[in-house]
Amino acid sequence: MTDKTRDLFLGVDLGGTDIKSTVTTRAGEILVNHMDKVLSLASDGPAVTVGQMKIAADKALQVVGGSWDEVVYVGLDTPGPASLDGVLARSPNLRHPDWLNFPVRAAFEKAIGKPVVYANDGNAAAYWEYFRLFGDAPDKILGAAILGTGLGGAMVQGGHVLAGARGYGAEFGHVRLPTYDLVTDGDVPVCGCGKKACSEAFVSLTALDRQLRKIFEGGEYLDHPLREVPDEGRARATRLLRLAQEGDALALELFDTQARALGLLFVQLAHAFDPHLFLIGGGITESSEAFRTRYLRGVKESFQREAFPLLGQEIEIAYTGDQDAAGCRGAALLARRYAKEHGL
Ligand SMILES: [Zn+2]
């Protein structure tokens, strides 16, 4: 039975493949923890996808026996880059020409007739992490680096996502790293953005694949099994993670280098933000305990060696929690916070 006295906040996470949604209350309780996924059908264009987003939102409400009358505010997150108001720039995950410059927040708001607040997916996930660890604490600072094809970043201070003046804040993947600490042969890696030495050019699946290619071209590791894997997409880099967990020397060497680079990125960020905590997220969090421990140790050693001693000792570095529902949970909680700030 529908309880009309409730205030509900919906969170919708639009991904390249599927849409996840959840519902939270004014107290921040997550009411939907598992739901059938709804396909985003992003390659059919935004008009189709916005309809799918509405279906995902309806499903979440159904799960809690709720109605749209109870919904105060809605949070939406999508892959970036996008403006603060949810106008999408070129997005590698949403493949249809109509997505370019598409005002996804405004379109969704029109489709559901409820106010929608927007965040990019990295920021929404980081906001969930903040809430998971600190609740509504007003005085904590958390930085996050999410490792995937690229390197996503987010910064949350006092429950506020630092998205910047235009929505392009905390793009840590394009913070540059000191090459004098990382490059010994003068071959400085180039980022997908076209600039040299961005942290994403050292810490991402794309970076791993480039390093692997270079090693093979240099004639090392002639019998390595990855020589047989086609040099395309993420196939080799993904296999590399598995090999590292099995103790493969080359794979471990590459991940050790990556961990060192990530530690150096945290040094830069520590001196800019002095947070309580850095979190590492992405595919690496799903690896074996032994490998995760080794990787984290590498990041910490590099960080502690190069940061001011006080920062090196006191700033904690850890992995994120389960990221599968982090985006929609963060989006729902952002809607909740936004409503609170605006007296709704
Ligand atoms: Zn870059």
mmCIF file of C-alpha atoms and ligand atoms in Angstrom:
data_model
loop_
_atom_site.group_PDB
_atom_site.id
_atom_site.type_symbol
_atom_site.label_atom_id
_atom_site.label_comp_id
_atom_site.label_asym_id
_atom_site.label_seq_id
_atom_site.Cartn_x
_atom_site.Cartn_y
_atom_site.Cartn_z
ATOM 1 C CA MET A 1 0.000 0.000 0.000
ATOM 2 C CA THR A 2 1.230 3.472 -0.810
ATOM 3 C CA ASP A 3 2.175 5.551 2.209
ATOM 4 C CA LYS A 4 1.443 9.136 1.164
ATOM 5 C CA THR A 5 3.259 10.614 4.143
ATOM 6 C CA ARG A 6 6.693 9.701 2.890
ATOM 7 C CA ASP A 7 9.141 11.997 1.130
ATOM 8 C CA LEU A 8 11.147 10.092 -1.442
ATOM 9 C CA PHE A 9 14.251 10.983 -3.424
ATOM 10 C CA LEU A 10 14.986 9.088 -6.616
ATOM 11 C CA GLY A 11 18.429 8.421 -8.032
ATOM 12 C CA VAL A 12 18.948 7.426 -11.658
ATOM 13 C CA ASP A 13 22.347 6.385 -13.002
ATOM 14 C CA LEU A 14 22.604 6.371 -16.773
ATOM 15 C CA GLY A 15 25.461 4.231 -18.075
ATOM 16 C CA GLY A 16 26.528 3.343 -21.604
ATOM 17 C CA THR A 17 24.864 -0.099 -21.266
ATOM 18 C CA ASP A 18 22.240 0.055 -18.546
ATOM 19 C CA ILE A 19 20.377 2.316 -16.179
ATOM 20 C CA LYS A 20 20.285 1.758 -12.437
ATOM 21 C CA SER A 21 17.922 3.466 -10.068
ATOM 22 C CA THR A 22 17.208 3.615 -6.365
ATOM 23 C CA VAL A 23 15.160 5.496 -3.816
ATOM 24 C CA THR A 24 16.195 7.116 -0.553
ATOM 25 C CA THR A 25 14.318 8.800 2.273
ATOM 26 C CA ARG A 26 14.819 12.076 4.092
ATOM 27 C CA ALA A 27 16.895 10.141 6.634
ATOM 28 C CA GLY A 28 19.171 8.877 3.855
ATOM 29 C CA GLU A 29 18.054 5.268 4.054
ATOM 30 C CA ILE A 30 18.564 3.453 0.726
ATOM 31 C CA LEU A 31 15.304 1.617 0.046
ATOM 32 C CA VAL A 32 16.162 -0.223 -3.176
ATOM 33 C CA ASN A 33 19.284 -2.355 -3.048
ATOM 34 C CA HIS A 34 18.673 -4.620 -5.960
ATOM 35 C CA MET A 35 16.590 -4.212 -9.059
ATOM 36 C CA ASP A 36 16.479 -5.626 -12.577
ATOM 37 C CA LYS A 37 18.603 -3.462 -14.828
ATOM 38 C CA VAL A 38 16.984 -1.417 -17.568
ATOM 39 C CA LEU A 39 18.892 -1.167 -20.843
ATOM 40 C CA SER A 40 19.948 2.368 -21.726
ATOM 41 C CA LEU A 41 19.764 1.777 -25.519
ATOM 42 C CA ALA A 42 22.144 4.736 -25.803
ATOM 43 C CA SER A 43 23.065 3.947 -29.410
ATOM 44 C CA ASP A 44 19.416 4.554 -30.393
ATOM 45 C CA GLY A 45 19.816 8.178 -29.326
ATOM 46 C CA PRO A 46 18.743 10.295 -26.354
ATOM 47 C CA ALA A 47 15.008 10.347 -27.122
ATOM 48 C CA VAL A 48 14.827 6.568 -26.646
ATOM 49 C CA THR A 49 17.138 6.598 -23.644
ATOM 50 C CA VAL A 50 15.179 9.259 -21.753
ATOM 51 C CA GLY A 51 12.149 6.949 -22.091
ATOM 52 C CA GLN A 52 14.235 4.104 -20.639
ATOM 53 C CA MET A 53 15.298 6.349 -17.739
ATOM 54 C CA LYS A 54 11.654 6.955 -16.936
ATOM 55 C CA ILE A 55 11.052 3.182 -16.964
ATOM 56 C CA ALA A 56 13.971 2.664 -14.557
ATOM 57 C CA ALA A 57 12.616 5.365 -12.225
ATOM 58 C CA ASP A 58 9.113 3.844 -12.313
ATOM 59 C CA LYS A 59 10.569 0.415 -11.476
ATOM 60 C CA ALA A 60 12.397 1.719 -8.419
ATOM 61 C CA LEU A 61 9.223 3.383 -7.177
ATOM 62 C CA GLN A 62 7.331 0.149 -7.776
ATOM 63 C CA VAL A 63 9.827 -1.804 -5.641
ATOM 64 C CA VAL A 64 9.129 0.447 -2.633
ATOM 65 C CA GLY A 65 5.397 0.680 -3.354
ATOM 66 C CA GLY A 66 5.827 4.392 -3.915
ATOM 67 C CA SER A 67 4.225 6.935 -6.212
ATOM 68 C CA TRP A 68 5.459 10.025 -8.051
ATOM 69 C CA ASP A 69 3.410 12.161 -5.626
ATOM 70 C CA GLU A 70 5.890 11.223 -2.906
ATOM 71 C CA VAL A 71 8.958 12.146 -4.951
ATOM 72 C CA VAL A 72 10.424 15.465 -3.786
ATOM 73 C CA TYR A 73 13.523 15.616 -5.949
ATOM 74 C CA VAL A 74 15.358 13.418 -8.439
ATOM 75 C CA GLY A 75 19.109 12.987 -8.910
ATOM 76 C CA LEU A 76 20.560 12.006 -12.270
ATOM 77 C CA ASP A 77 24.115 11.016 -13.093
ATOM 78 C CA THR A 78 25.653 10.143 -16.451
ATOM 79 C CA PRO A 79 29.105 9.618 -17.919
ATOM 80 C CA GLY A 80 30.875 12.960 -18.393
ATOM 81 C CA PRO A 81 32.139 15.309 -19.456
ATOM 82 C CA ALA A 82 29.123 17.534 -19.048
ATOM 83 C CA SER A 83 28.265 21.020 -17.856
ATOM 84 C CA LEU A 84 27.004 21.607 -14.313
ATOM 85 C CA ASP A 85 23.474 21.667 -15.702
ATOM 86 C CA GLY A 86 23.849 18.310 -17.430
ATOM 87 C CA VAL A 87 24.520 19.351 -21.021
ATOM 88 C CA LEU A 88 26.665 16.551 -22.361
ATOM 89 C CA ALA A 89 29.926 17.170 -24.156
ATOM 90 C CA ARG A 90 31.466 14.436 -26.294
ATOM 91 C CA SER A 91 30.995 11.217 -24.325
ATOM 92 C CA PRO A 92 32.783 8.025 -25.356
ATOM 93 C CA ASN A 93 30.088 5.951 -23.619
ATOM 94 C CA LEU A 94 27.011 7.396 -25.327
ATOM 95 C CA ARG A 95 27.348 6.604 -29.014
ATOM 96 C CA HIS A 96 24.802 8.414 -31.157
ATOM 97 C CA PRO A 97 25.311 11.828 -32.809
ATOM 98 C CA ASP A 98 22.297 13.333 -31.014
ATOM 99 C CA TRP A 99 24.034 12.940 -27.632
ATOM 100 C CA LEU A 100 26.481 15.747 -28.405
ATOM 101 C CA ASN A 101 25.363 18.867 -26.473
ATOM 102 C CA PHE A 102 22.202 17.063 -25.374
ATOM 103 C CA PRO A 103 20.642 18.673 -22.241
ATOM 104 C CA VAL A 104 19.980 15.355 -20.504
ATOM 105 C CA ARG A 105 18.996 16.824 -17.130
ATOM 106 C CA ALA A 106 16.422 19.196 -18.629
ATOM 107 C CA ALA A 107 15.034 16.473 -20.922
ATOM 108 C CA PHE A 108 14.584 14.034 -18.030
ATOM 109 C CA GLU A 109 12.982 16.720 -15.880
ATOM 110 C CA LYS A 110 10.467 17.378 -18.666
ATOM 111 C CA ALA A 111 9.759 13.655 -19.080
ATOM 112 C CA ILE A 112 8.959 13.030 -15.398
ATOM 113 C CA GLY A 113 7.603 16.420 -14.315
ATOM 114 C CA LYS A 114 9.809 16.523 -11.204
ATOM 115 C CA PRO A 115 12.867 18.692 -10.473
ATOM 116 C CA VAL A 116 16.141 16.957 -11.366
ATOM 117 C CA VAL A 117 19.632 17.719 -10.074
ATOM 118 C CA TYR A 118 22.596 16.544 -12.159
ATOM 119 C CA ALA A 119 26.059 15.132 -11.395
ATOM 120 C CA ASN A 120 28.568 13.277 -13.518
ATOM 121 C CA ASP A 121 28.903 9.593 -12.630
ATOM 122 C CA GLY A 122 32.266 9.895 -10.873
ATOM 123 C CA ASN A 123 30.978 12.672 -8.631
ATOM 124 C CA ALA A 124 27.771 10.825 -7.801
ATOM 125 C CA ALA A 125 29.719 7.658 -6.883
ATOM 126 C CA ALA A 126 32.137 9.679 -4.725
ATOM 127 C CA TYR A 127 29.216 11.345 -2.979
ATOM 128 C CA TRP A 128 27.879 7.888 -2.083
ATOM 129 C CA GLU A 129 31.292 6.938 -0.700
ATOM 130 C CA TYR A 130 31.313 10.066 1.436
ATOM 131 C CA PHE A 131 27.850 9.312 2.791
ATOM 132 C CA ARG A 132 28.732 5.637 3.359
ATOM 133 C CA LEU A 133 31.795 6.573 5.429
ATOM 134 C CA PHE A 134 30.867 9.873 7.050
ATOM 135 C CA GLY A 135 27.088 10.235 6.748
ATOM 136 C CA ASP A 136 26.123 13.914 6.779
ATOM 137 C CA ALA A 137 29.323 14.971 8.581
ATOM 138 C CA PRO A 138 30.025 18.549 7.535
ATOM 139 C CA ASP A 139 33.778 18.539 8.103
ATOM 140 C CA LYS A 140 35.370 15.689 6.150
ATOM 141 C CA ILE A 141 37.234 15.809 2.834
ATOM 142 C CA LEU A 142 37.548 12.845 0.525
ATOM 143 C CA GLY A 143 39.307 12.457 -2.816
ATOM 144 C CA ALA A 144 38.676 9.559 -5.193
ATOM 145 C CA ALA A 145 40.521 8.171 -8.201
ATOM 146 C CA ILE A 146 38.582 5.691 -10.331
ATOM 147 C CA LEU A 147 40.715 3.472 -12.560
ATOM 148 C CA GLY A 148 39.239 2.262 -15.821
ATOM 149 C CA THR A 149 39.880 2.889 -19.496
ATOM 150 C CA GLY A 150 40.732 6.386 -18.310
ATOM 151 C CA LEU A 151 41.247 7.867 -14.847
ATOM 152 C CA GLY A 152 38.228 9.550 -13.252
ATOM 153 C CA GLY A 153 38.422 11.763 -10.200
ATOM 154 C CA ALA A 154 36.190 13.359 -7.613
ATOM 155 C CA MET A 155 36.537 15.486 -4.517
ATOM 156 C CA VAL A 156 33.880 15.763 -1.824
ATOM 157 C CA GLN A 157 34.173 18.292 0.983
ATOM 158 C CA GLY A 158 31.665 18.514 3.801
ATOM 159 C CA GLY A 159 29.116 16.598 1.762
ATOM 160 C CA HIS A 160 29.551 18.916 -1.220
ATOM 161 C CA VAL A 161 30.901 17.607 -4.494
ATOM 162 C CA LEU A 162 33.561 19.986 -5.783
ATOM 163 C CA ALA A 163 32.392 19.995 -9.377
ATOM 164 C CA GLY A 164 33.944 23.375 -10.174
ATOM 165 C CA ALA A 165 32.530 26.504 -11.795
ATOM 166 C CA ARG A 166 31.745 24.737 -15.087
ATOM 167 C CA GLY A 167 31.459 21.096 -14.031
ATOM 168 C CA TYR A 168 35.026 20.209 -14.981
ATOM 169 C CA GLY A 169 36.525 20.241 -11.495
ATOM 170 C CA ALA A 170 38.400 17.286 -10.012
ATOM 171 C CA GLU A 171 39.309 15.853 -13.432
ATOM 172 C CA PHE A 172 42.376 14.275 -11.874
ATOM 173 C CA GLY A 173 43.118 12.238 -14.993
ATOM 174 C CA HIS A 174 44.479 15.413 -16.566
ATOM 175 C CA VAL A 175 46.578 16.562 -13.640
ATOM 176 C CA ARG A 176 50.136 16.101 -14.827
ATOM 177 C CA LEU A 177 52.697 13.997 -13.044
ATOM 178 C CA PRO A 178 56.393 14.706 -12.522
ATOM 179 C CA THR A 179 58.075 12.871 -15.372
ATOM 180 C CA TYR A 180 61.482 13.159 -13.677
ATOM 181 C CA ASP A 181 60.184 10.612 -11.150
ATOM 182 C CA LEU A 182 58.502 8.304 -13.648
ATOM 183 C CA VAL A 183 60.203 8.415 -17.043
ATOM 184 C CA THR A 184 63.803 7.270 -17.384
ATOM 185 C CA ASP A 185 64.132 7.023 -21.174
ATOM 186 C CA GLY A 186 62.693 10.398 -22.213
ATOM 187 C CA ASP A 187 59.606 8.785 -23.766
ATOM 188 C CA VAL A 188 56.881 10.787 -21.995
ATOM 189 C CA PRO A 189 53.435 9.179 -22.518
ATOM 190 C CA VAL A 190 50.706 11.138 -24.303
ATOM 191 C CA CYS A 191 47.181 11.291 -22.847
ATOM 192 C CA GLY A 192 43.965 10.774 -24.802
ATOM 193 C CA CYS A 193 43.436 14.548 -24.481
ATOM 194 C CA GLY A 194 46.571 15.131 -26.559
ATOM 195 C CA LYS A 195 48.781 16.488 -23.762
ATOM 196 C CA LYS A 196 51.847 14.778 -22.372
ATOM 197 C CA ALA A 197 52.261 13.316 -18.890
ATOM 198 C CA CYS A 198 48.649 13.535 -17.691
ATOM 199 C CA SER A 199 48.160 11.086 -14.824
ATOM 200 C CA GLU A 200 45.723 9.140 -17.030
ATOM 201 C CA ALA A 201 48.644 8.434 -19.376
ATOM 202 C CA PHE A 202 50.296 6.572 -16.456
ATOM 203 C CA VAL A 203 47.334 5.231 -14.482
ATOM 204 C CA SER A 204 44.625 3.599 -16.658
ATOM 205 C CA LEU A 205 44.005 0.522 -18.774
ATOM 206 C CA THR A 206 44.994 2.561 -21.809
ATOM 207 C CA ALA A 207 48.303 3.400 -20.132
ATOM 208 C CA LEU A 208 48.952 -0.264 -19.284
ATOM 209 C CA ASP A 209 48.377 -1.275 -22.880
ATOM 210 C CA ARG A 210 50.759 1.370 -24.145
ATOM 211 C CA GLN A 211 53.465 0.258 -21.706
ATOM 212 C CA LEU A 212 52.963 -3.336 -22.726
ATOM 213 C CA ARG A 213 53.295 -2.493 -26.409
ATOM 214 C CA LYS A 214 56.495 -0.608 -25.719
ATOM 215 C CA ILE A 215 58.012 -3.493 -23.781
ATOM 216 C CA PHE A 216 57.140 -5.993 -26.515
ATOM 217 C CA GLU A 217 58.478 -3.722 -29.248
ATOM 218 C CA GLY A 218 61.676 -3.373 -27.266
ATOM 219 C CA GLY A 219 62.181 -7.133 -27.581
ATOM 220 C CA GLU A 220 61.734 -8.018 -23.907
ATOM 221 C CA TYR A 221 59.598 -10.894 -22.578
ATOM 222 C CA LEU A 222 59.712 -12.790 -25.891
ATOM 223 C CA ASP A 223 57.770 -15.779 -24.520
ATOM 224 C CA HIS A 224 55.121 -13.754 -22.705
ATOM 225 C CA PRO A 225 51.567 -15.112 -23.223
ATOM 226 C CA LEU A 226 50.135 -11.654 -23.845
ATOM 227 C CA ARG A 227 52.098 -11.449 -27.112
ATOM 228 C CA GLU A 228 49.424 -13.777 -28.495
ATOM 229 C CA VAL A 229 46.526 -11.501 -27.455
ATOM 230 C CA PRO A 230 45.450 -8.997 -30.130
ATOM 231 C CA ASP A 231 46.572 -5.438 -29.471
ATOM 232 C CA GLU A 232 43.122 -3.871 -29.491
ATOM 233 C CA GLY A 233 40.625 -2.424 -27.045
ATOM 234 C CA ARG A 234 41.073 -3.339 -23.414
ATOM 235 C CA ALA A 235 41.617 -7.060 -23.964
ATOM 236 C CA ARG A 236 45.300 -7.162 -23.125
ATOM 237 C CA ALA A 237 45.140 -4.719 -20.239
ATOM 238 C CA THR A 238 42.273 -6.660 -18.663
ATOM 239 C CA ARG A 239 44.182 -9.938 -19.025
ATOM 240 C CA LEU A 240 47.158 -8.217 -17.455
ATOM 241 C CA LEU A 241 45.246 -7.735 -14.213
ATOM 242 C CA ARG A 242 44.533 -11.455 -14.054
ATOM 243 C CA LEU A 243 48.151 -12.312 -14.764
ATOM 244 C CA ALA A 244 49.305 -9.946 -12.032
ATOM 245 C CA GLN A 245 47.155 -11.840 -9.547
ATOM 246 C CA GLU A 246 48.809 -15.058 -10.692
ATOM 247 C CA GLY A 247 52.227 -13.542 -9.996
ATOM 248 C CA ASP A 248 53.359 -12.870 -13.578
ATOM 249 C CA ALA A 249 56.590 -10.818 -13.376
ATOM 250 C CA LEU A 250 55.831 -8.448 -16.248
ATOM 251 C CA ALA A 251 52.272 -7.769 -15.068
ATOM 252 C CA LEU A 252 53.457 -7.079 -11.527
ATOM 253 C CA GLU A 253 56.156 -4.745 -12.804
ATOM 254 C CA LEU A 254 53.593 -2.696 -14.753
ATOM 255 C CA PHE A 255 51.137 -2.498 -11.861
ATOM 256 C CA ASP A 256 53.922 -1.576 -9.441
ATOM 257 C CA THR A 257 54.842 1.308 -11.751
ATOM 258 C CA GLN A 258 51.196 2.321 -11.949
ATOM 259 C CA ALA A 259 50.846 2.232 -8.159
ATOM 260 C CA ARG A 260 53.888 4.499 -7.839
ATOM 261 C CA ALA A 261 52.369 6.967 -10.333
ATOM 262 C CA LEU A 262 49.041 6.949 -8.486
ATOM 263 C CA GLY A 263 50.884 7.704 -5.247
ATOM 264 C CA LEU A 264 52.466 10.711 -6.959
ATOM 265 C CA LEU A 265 49.062 11.913 -8.139
ATOM 266 C CA PHE A 266 47.848 11.748 -4.526
ATOM 267 C CA VAL A 267 50.884 13.817 -3.499
ATOM 268 C CA GLN A 268 49.797 16.603 -5.870
ATOM 269 C CA LEU A 269 46.209 16.394 -4.624
ATOM 270 C CA ALA A 270 47.234 16.232 -0.957
ATOM 271 C CA HIS A 271 49.123 19.487 -1.270
ATOM 272 C CA ALA A 272 46.143 21.100 -2.991
ATOM 273 C CA PHE A 273 43.332 19.769 -0.771
ATOM 274 C CA ASP A 274 44.765 18.116 2.377
ATOM 275 C CA PRO A 275 41.913 15.579 2.590
ATOM 276 C CA HIS A 276 41.188 13.024 5.313
ATOM 277 C CA LEU A 277 41.133 10.171 2.860
ATOM 278 C CA PHE A 278 41.878 9.102 -0.703
ATOM 279 C CA LEU A 279 39.895 6.275 -2.236
ATOM 280 C CA ILE A 280 40.890 4.064 -5.158
ATOM 281 C CA GLY A 281 38.045 2.609 -7.212
ATOM 282 C CA GLY A 282 37.462 0.792 -10.475
ATOM 283 C CA GLY A 283 38.259 -2.687 -11.773
ATOM 284 C CA ILE A 284 41.270 -3.069 -9.506
ATOM 285 C CA THR A 285 39.012 -3.319 -6.450
ATOM 286 C CA GLU A 286 37.684 -6.649 -7.774
ATOM 287 C CA SER A 287 41.108 -8.330 -7.779
ATOM 288 C CA SER A 288 42.462 -10.826 -5.248
ATOM 289 C CA GLU A 289 43.165 -9.778 -1.680
ATOM 290 C CA ALA A 290 46.893 -10.390 -2.055
ATOM 291 C CA PHE A 291 47.130 -8.298 -5.196
ATOM 292 C CA ARG A 292 45.008 -5.488 -3.774
ATOM 293 C CA THR A 293 47.231 -5.383 -0.701
ATOM 294 C CA ARG A 294 50.393 -5.225 -2.791
ATOM 295 C CA TYR A 295 49.006 -2.483 -5.053
ATOM 296 C CA LEU A 296 47.798 -0.373 -2.136
ATOM 297 C CA ARG A 297 51.149 -0.742 -0.418
ATOM 298 C CA GLY A 298 52.854 0.523 -3.593
ATOM 299 C CA VAL A 299 50.579 3.572 -3.733
ATOM 300 C CA LYS A 300 51.113 4.343 -0.049
ATOM 301 C CA GLU A 301 54.896 3.968 -0.184
ATOM 302 C CA SER A 302 55.137 6.335 -3.122
ATOM 303 C CA PHE A 303 52.771 8.804 -1.431
ATOM 304 C CA GLN A 304 54.506 8.712 1.929
ATOM 305 C CA ARG A 305 57.925 9.125 0.358
ATOM 306 C CA GLU A 306 57.021 12.264 -1.571
ATOM 307 C CA ALA A 307 54.322 14.079 0.417
ATOM 308 C CA PHE A 308 55.102 16.413 3.322
ATOM 309 C CA PRO A 309 55.722 14.040 6.271
ATOM 310 C CA LEU A 310 52.636 15.178 8.166
ATOM 311 C CA LEU A 311 50.398 14.562 5.153
ATOM 312 C CA GLY A 312 52.162 11.304 4.345
ATOM 313 C CA GLN A 313 51.498 9.967 7.840
ATOM 314 C CA GLU A 314 47.978 11.177 8.366
ATOM 315 C CA ILE A 315 46.105 10.937 5.074
ATOM 316 C CA GLU A 316 44.538 7.531 4.733
ATOM 317 C CA ILE A 317 44.415 5.703 1.400
ATOM 318 C CA ALA A 318 41.902 2.878 0.878
ATOM 319 C CA TYR A 319 39.711 1.192 -1.722
ATOM 320 C CA THR A 320 36.131 2.222 -2.441
ATOM 321 C CA GLY A 321 33.237 -0.053 -1.522
ATOM 322 C CA ASP A 322 31.193 -1.922 -4.128
ATOM 323 C CA GLN A 323 30.736 0.482 -7.014
ATOM 324 C CA ASP A 324 27.876 -1.240 -8.821
ATOM 325 C CA ALA A 325 25.119 0.842 -7.245
ATOM 326 C CA ALA A 326 27.297 3.750 -6.116
ATOM 327 C CA GLY A 327 26.182 6.081 -8.924
ATOM 328 C CA CYS A 328 22.424 5.814 -8.409
ATOM 329 C CA ARG A 329 22.778 5.880 -4.612
ATOM 330 C CA GLY A 330 24.911 9.008 -4.841
ATOM 331 C CA ALA A 331 22.421 10.592 -7.250
ATOM 332 C CA ALA A 332 19.509 9.875 -4.889
ATOM 333 C CA LEU A 333 21.425 11.306 -1.924
ATOM 334 C CA LEU A 334 22.388 14.393 -3.933
ATOM 335 C CA ALA A 335 18.699 14.937 -4.658
ATOM 336 C CA ARG A 336 18.044 14.613 -0.925
ATOM 337 C CA ARG A 337 20.765 17.138 -0.059
ATOM 338 C CA TYR A 338 19.678 19.540 -2.767
ATOM 339 C CA ALA A 339 16.101 19.486 -1.525
ATOM 340 C CA LYS A 340 17.282 20.081 2.045
ATOM 341 C CA GLU A 341 19.402 23.057 0.990
ATOM 342 C CA HIS A 342 16.448 24.578 -0.826
ATOM 343 C CA GLY A 343 13.966 24.001 1.984
ATOM 344 C CA LEU A 344 11.956 21.418 0.044
HETATM 345 ZN ZN ZN B 1 45.021 14.533 -20.453
#
